[in-house]
PDB file of C-alpha atoms in Angstrom:
ATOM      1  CA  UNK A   7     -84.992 -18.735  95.338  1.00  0.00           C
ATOM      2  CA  UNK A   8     -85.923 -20.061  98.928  1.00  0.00           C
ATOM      3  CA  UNK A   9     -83.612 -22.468 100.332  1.00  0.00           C
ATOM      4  CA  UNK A  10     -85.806 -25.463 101.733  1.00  0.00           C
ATOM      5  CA  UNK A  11     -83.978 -27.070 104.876  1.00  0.00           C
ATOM      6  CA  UNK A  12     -84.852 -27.861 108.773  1.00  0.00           C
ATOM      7  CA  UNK A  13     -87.129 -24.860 109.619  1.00  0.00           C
ATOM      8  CA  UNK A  14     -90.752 -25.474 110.360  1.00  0.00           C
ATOM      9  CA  UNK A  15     -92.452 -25.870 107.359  1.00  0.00           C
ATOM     10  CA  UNK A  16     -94.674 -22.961 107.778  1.00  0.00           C
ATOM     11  CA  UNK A  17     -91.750 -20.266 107.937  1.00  0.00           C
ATOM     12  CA  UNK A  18     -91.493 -21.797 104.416  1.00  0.00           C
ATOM     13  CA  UNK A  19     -95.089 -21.231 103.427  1.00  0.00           C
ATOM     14  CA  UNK A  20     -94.740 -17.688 104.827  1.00  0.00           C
ATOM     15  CA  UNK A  21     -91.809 -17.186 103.161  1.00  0.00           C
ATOM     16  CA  UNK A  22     -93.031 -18.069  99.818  1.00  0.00           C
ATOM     17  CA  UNK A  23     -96.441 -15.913 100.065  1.00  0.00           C
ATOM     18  CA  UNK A  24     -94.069 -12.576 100.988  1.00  0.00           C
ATOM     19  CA  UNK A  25     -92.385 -13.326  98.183  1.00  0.00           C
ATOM     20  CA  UNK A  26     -94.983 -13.312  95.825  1.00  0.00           C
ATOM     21  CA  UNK A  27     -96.879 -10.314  97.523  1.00  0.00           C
ATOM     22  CA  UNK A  28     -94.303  -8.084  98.409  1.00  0.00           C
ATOM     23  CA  UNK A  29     -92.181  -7.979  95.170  1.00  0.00           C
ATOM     24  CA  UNK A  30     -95.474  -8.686  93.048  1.00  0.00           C
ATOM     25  CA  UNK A  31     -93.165 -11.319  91.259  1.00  0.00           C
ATOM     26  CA  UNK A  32     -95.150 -14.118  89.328  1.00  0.00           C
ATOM     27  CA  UNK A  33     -92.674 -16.816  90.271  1.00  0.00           C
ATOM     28  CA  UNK A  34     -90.683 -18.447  93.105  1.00  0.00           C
ATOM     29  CA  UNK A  35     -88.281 -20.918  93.450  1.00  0.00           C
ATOM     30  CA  UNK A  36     -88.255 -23.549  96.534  1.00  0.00           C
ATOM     31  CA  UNK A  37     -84.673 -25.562  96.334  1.00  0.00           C
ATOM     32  CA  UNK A  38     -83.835 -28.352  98.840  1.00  0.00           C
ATOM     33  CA  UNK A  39     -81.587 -31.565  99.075  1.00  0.00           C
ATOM     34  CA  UNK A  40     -81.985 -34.354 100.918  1.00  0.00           C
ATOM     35  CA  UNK A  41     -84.790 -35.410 103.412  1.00  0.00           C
ATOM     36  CA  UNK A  42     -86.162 -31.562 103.076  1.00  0.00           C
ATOM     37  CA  UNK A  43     -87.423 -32.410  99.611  1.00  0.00           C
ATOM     38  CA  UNK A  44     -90.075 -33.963 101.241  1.00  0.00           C
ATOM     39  CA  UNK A  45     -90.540 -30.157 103.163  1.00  0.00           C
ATOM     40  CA  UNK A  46     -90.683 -28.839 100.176  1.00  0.00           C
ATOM     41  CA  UNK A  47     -93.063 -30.752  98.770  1.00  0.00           C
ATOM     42  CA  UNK A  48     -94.960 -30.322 101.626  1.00  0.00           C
ATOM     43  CA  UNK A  49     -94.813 -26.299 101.318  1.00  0.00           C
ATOM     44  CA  UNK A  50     -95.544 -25.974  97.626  1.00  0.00           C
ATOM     45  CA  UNK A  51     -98.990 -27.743  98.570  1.00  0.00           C
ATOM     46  CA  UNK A  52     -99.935 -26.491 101.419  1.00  0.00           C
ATOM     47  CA  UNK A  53     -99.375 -22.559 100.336  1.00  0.00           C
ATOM     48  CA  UNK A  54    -101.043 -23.637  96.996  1.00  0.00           C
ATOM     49  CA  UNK A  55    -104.266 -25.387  98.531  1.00  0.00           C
ATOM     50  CA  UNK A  56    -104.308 -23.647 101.488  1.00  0.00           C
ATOM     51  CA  UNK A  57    -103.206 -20.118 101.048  1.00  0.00           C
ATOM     52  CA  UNK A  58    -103.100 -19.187  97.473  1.00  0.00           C
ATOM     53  CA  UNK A  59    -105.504 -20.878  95.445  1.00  0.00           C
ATOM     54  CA  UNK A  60    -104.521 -19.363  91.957  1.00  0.00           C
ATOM     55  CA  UNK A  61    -100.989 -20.934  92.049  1.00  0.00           C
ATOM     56  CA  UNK A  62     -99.682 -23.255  90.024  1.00  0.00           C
ATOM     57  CA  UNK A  63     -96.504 -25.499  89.443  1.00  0.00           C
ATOM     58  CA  UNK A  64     -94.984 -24.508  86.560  1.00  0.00           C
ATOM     59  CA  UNK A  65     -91.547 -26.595  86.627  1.00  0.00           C
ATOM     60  CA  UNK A  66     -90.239 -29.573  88.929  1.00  0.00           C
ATOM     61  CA  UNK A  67     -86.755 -30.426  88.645  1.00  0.00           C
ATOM     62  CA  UNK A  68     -84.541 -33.123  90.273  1.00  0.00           C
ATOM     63  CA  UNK A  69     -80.817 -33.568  90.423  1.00  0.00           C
ATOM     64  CA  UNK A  70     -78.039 -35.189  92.276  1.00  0.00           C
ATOM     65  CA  UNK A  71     -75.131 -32.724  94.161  1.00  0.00           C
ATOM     66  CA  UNK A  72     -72.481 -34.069  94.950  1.00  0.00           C
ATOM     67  CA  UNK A  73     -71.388 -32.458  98.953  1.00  0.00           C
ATOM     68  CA  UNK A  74     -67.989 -32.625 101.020  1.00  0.00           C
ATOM     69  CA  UNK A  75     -67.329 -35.995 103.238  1.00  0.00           C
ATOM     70  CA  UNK A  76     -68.714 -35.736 106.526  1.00  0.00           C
ATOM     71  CA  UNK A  77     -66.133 -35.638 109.101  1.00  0.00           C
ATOM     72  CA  UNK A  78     -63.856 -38.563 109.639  1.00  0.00           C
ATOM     73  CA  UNK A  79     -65.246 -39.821 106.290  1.00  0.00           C
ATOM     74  CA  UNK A  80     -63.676 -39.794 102.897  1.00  0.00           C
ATOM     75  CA  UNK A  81     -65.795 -40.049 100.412  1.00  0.00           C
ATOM     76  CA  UNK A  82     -67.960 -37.261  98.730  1.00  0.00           C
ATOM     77  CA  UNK A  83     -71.399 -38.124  99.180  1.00  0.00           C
ATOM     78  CA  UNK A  84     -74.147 -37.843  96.498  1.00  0.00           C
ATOM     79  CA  UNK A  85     -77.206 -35.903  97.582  1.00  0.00           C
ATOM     80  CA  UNK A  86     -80.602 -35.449  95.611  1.00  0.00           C
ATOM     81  CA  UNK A  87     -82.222 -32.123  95.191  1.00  0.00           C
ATOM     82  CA  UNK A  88     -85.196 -30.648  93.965  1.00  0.00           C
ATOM     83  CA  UNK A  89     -86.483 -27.113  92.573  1.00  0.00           C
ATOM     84  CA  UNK A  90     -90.129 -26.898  92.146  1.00  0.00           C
ATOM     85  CA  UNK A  91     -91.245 -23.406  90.363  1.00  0.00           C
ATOM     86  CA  UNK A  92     -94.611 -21.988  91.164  1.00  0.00           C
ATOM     87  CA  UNK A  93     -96.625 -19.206  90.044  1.00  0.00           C
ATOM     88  CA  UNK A  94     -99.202 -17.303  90.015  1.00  0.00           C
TER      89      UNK A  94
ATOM     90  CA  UNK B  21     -96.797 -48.320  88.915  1.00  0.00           C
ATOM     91  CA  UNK B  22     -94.271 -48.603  91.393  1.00  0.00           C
ATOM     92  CA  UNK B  23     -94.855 -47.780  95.633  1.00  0.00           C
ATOM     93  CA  UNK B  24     -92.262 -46.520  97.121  1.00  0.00           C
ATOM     94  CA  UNK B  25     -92.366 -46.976 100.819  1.00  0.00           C
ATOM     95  CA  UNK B  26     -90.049 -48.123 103.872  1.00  0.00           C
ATOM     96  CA  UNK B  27     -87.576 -50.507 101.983  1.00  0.00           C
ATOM     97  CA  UNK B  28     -84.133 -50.158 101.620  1.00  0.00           C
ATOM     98  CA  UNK B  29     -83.828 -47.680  98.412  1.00  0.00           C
ATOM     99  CA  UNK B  30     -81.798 -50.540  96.463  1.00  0.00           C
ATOM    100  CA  UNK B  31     -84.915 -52.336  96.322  1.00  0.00           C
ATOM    101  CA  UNK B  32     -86.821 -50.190  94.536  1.00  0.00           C
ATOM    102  CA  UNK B  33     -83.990 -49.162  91.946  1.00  0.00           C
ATOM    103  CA  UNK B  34     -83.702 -53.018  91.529  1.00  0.00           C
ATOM    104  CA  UNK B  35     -87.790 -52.529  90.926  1.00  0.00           C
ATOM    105  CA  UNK B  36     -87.624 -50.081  88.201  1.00  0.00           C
ATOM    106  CA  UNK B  37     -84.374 -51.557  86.557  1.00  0.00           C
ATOM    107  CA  UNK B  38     -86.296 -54.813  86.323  1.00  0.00           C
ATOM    108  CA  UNK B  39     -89.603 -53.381  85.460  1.00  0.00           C
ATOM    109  CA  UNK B  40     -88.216 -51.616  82.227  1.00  0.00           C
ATOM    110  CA  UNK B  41     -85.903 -54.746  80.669  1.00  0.00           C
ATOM    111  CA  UNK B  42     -87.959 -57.225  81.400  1.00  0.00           C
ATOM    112  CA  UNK B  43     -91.026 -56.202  80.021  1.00  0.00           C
ATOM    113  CA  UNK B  44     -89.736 -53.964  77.290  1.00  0.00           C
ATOM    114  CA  UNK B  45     -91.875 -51.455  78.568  1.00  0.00           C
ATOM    115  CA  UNK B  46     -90.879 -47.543  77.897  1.00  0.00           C
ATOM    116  CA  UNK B  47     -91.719 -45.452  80.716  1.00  0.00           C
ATOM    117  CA  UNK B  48     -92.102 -46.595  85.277  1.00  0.00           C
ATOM    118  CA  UNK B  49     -94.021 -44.482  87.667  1.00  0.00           C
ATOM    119  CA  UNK B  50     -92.544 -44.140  91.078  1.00  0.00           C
ATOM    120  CA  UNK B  51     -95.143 -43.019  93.613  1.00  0.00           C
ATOM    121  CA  UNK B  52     -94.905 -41.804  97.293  1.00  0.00           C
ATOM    122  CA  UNK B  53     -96.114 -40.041  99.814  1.00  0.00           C
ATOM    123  CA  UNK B  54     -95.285 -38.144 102.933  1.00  0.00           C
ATOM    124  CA  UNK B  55     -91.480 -39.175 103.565  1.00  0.00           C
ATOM    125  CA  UNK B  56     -90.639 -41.250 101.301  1.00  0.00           C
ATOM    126  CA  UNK B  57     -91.035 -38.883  98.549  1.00  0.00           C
ATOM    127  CA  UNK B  58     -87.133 -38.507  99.476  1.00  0.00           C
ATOM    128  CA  UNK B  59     -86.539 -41.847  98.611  1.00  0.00           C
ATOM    129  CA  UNK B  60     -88.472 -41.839  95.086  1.00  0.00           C
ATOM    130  CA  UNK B  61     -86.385 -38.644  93.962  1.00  0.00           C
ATOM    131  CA  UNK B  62     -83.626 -40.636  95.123  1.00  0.00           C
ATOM    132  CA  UNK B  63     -84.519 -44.095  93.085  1.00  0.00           C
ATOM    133  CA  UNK B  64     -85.042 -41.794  89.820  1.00  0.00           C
ATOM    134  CA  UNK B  65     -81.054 -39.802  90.543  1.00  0.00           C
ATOM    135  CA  UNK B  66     -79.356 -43.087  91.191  1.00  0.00           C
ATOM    136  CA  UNK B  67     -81.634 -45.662  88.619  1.00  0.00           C
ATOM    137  CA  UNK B  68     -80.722 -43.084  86.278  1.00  0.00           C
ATOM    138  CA  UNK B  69     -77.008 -42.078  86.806  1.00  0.00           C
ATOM    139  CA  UNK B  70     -75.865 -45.329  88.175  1.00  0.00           C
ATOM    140  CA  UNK B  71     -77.212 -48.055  86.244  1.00  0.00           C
ATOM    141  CA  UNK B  72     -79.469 -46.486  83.068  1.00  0.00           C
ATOM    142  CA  UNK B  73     -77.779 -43.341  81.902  1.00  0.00           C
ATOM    143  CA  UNK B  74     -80.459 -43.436  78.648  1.00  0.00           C
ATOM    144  CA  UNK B  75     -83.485 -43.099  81.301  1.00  0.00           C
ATOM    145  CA  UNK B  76     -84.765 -39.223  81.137  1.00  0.00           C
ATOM    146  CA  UNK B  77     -87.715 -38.041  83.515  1.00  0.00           C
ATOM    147  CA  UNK B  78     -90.772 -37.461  81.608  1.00  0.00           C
ATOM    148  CA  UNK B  79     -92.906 -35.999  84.180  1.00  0.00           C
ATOM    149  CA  UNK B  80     -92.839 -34.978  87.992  1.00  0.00           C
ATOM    150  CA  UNK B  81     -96.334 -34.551  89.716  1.00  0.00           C
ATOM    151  CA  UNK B  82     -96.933 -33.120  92.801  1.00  0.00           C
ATOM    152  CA  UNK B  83    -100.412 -33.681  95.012  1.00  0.00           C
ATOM    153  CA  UNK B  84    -101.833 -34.010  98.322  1.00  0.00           C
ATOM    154  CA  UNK B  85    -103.950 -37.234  99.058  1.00  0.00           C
ATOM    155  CA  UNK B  86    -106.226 -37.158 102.547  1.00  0.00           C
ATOM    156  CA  UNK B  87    -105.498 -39.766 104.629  1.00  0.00           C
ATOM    157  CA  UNK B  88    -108.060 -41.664 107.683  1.00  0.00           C
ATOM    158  CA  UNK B  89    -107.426 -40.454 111.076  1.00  0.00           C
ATOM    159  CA  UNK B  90    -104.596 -41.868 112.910  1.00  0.00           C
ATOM    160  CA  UNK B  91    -105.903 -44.331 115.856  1.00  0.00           C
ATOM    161  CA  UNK B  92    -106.977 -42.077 118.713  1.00  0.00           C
ATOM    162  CA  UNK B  93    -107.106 -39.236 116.363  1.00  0.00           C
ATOM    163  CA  UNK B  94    -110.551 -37.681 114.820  1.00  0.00           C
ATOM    164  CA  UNK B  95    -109.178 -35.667 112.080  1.00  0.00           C
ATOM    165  CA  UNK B  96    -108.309 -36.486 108.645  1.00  0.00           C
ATOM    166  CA  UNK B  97    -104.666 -35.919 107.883  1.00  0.00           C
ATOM    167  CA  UNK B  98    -103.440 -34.821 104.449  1.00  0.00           C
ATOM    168  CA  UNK B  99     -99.982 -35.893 102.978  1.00  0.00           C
ATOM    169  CA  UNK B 100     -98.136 -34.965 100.076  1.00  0.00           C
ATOM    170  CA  UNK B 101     -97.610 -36.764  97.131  1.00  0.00           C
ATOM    171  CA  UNK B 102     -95.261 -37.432  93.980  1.00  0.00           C
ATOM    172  CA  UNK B 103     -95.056 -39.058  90.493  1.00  0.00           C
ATOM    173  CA  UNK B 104     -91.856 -39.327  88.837  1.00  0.00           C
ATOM    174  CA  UNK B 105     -92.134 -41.279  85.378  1.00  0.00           C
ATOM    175  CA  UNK B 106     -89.147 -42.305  83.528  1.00  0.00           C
ATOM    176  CA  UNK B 107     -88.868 -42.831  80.610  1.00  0.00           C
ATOM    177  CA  UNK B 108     -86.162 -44.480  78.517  1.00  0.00           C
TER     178      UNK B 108
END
């Protein structure tokens, strides 16, 4: 699983092709919440069009999480996530 | 079809809340690109916990769409897409 959240989005494309070269795993999982689903999105396509043009999405999943109030707030908050599978 | 763009994210829950009772219809496509593919995954969680706790999602697509050249710009850009359809 790679954790999707405020890096460049390349570190996540690089991530994602050691993954799947080093360990010679068929899968990977990106996960992210908030406004770094759109990073994710981003990094699925760009290692998959760019990079590594045998993969393929094999699942996409949303949800909702719900996190800890900010500070000086009191209410939980309600944050959507996603988990796109690819492989190869 | 529904766009999902720079409105308030209300809106476009209102949008797929009215588009499926008024028309009787079964399924809504939300559609975005770049970042407000946030904001779709967040219309599906909250249309669907919130207000329609029968609405499932069908299918998620992923894709990148190339976009003109910003203004002073000579490249084409290209910016990720998504289709969440709903289904009730």
């Amino acid at each position: 699983m790679i954790y999707v959240g405020r890096k460049p989005t390349m570190s996540y494309v690089l991530a994602v092709i050691t993954s799947l070269t080093r360990s010679n795993a068929k899968e990977v999982t990106l996960k992210a919440r908030g406004q770094a689903i759109t990073t994710a999105v981003n990094v699925a396509e760009i290692t998959r069009r760019r990079f590594m043009k045998e993969l393929k999405v094999k699942t996409i999943d949303i949800g909702t999480e719900e996190m800890p109030p900010r500070e000086g707030e009191s209410r939980t908050r309600n944050v959507s996530t996603i988990e796109i599978t690819l492989r190869r």
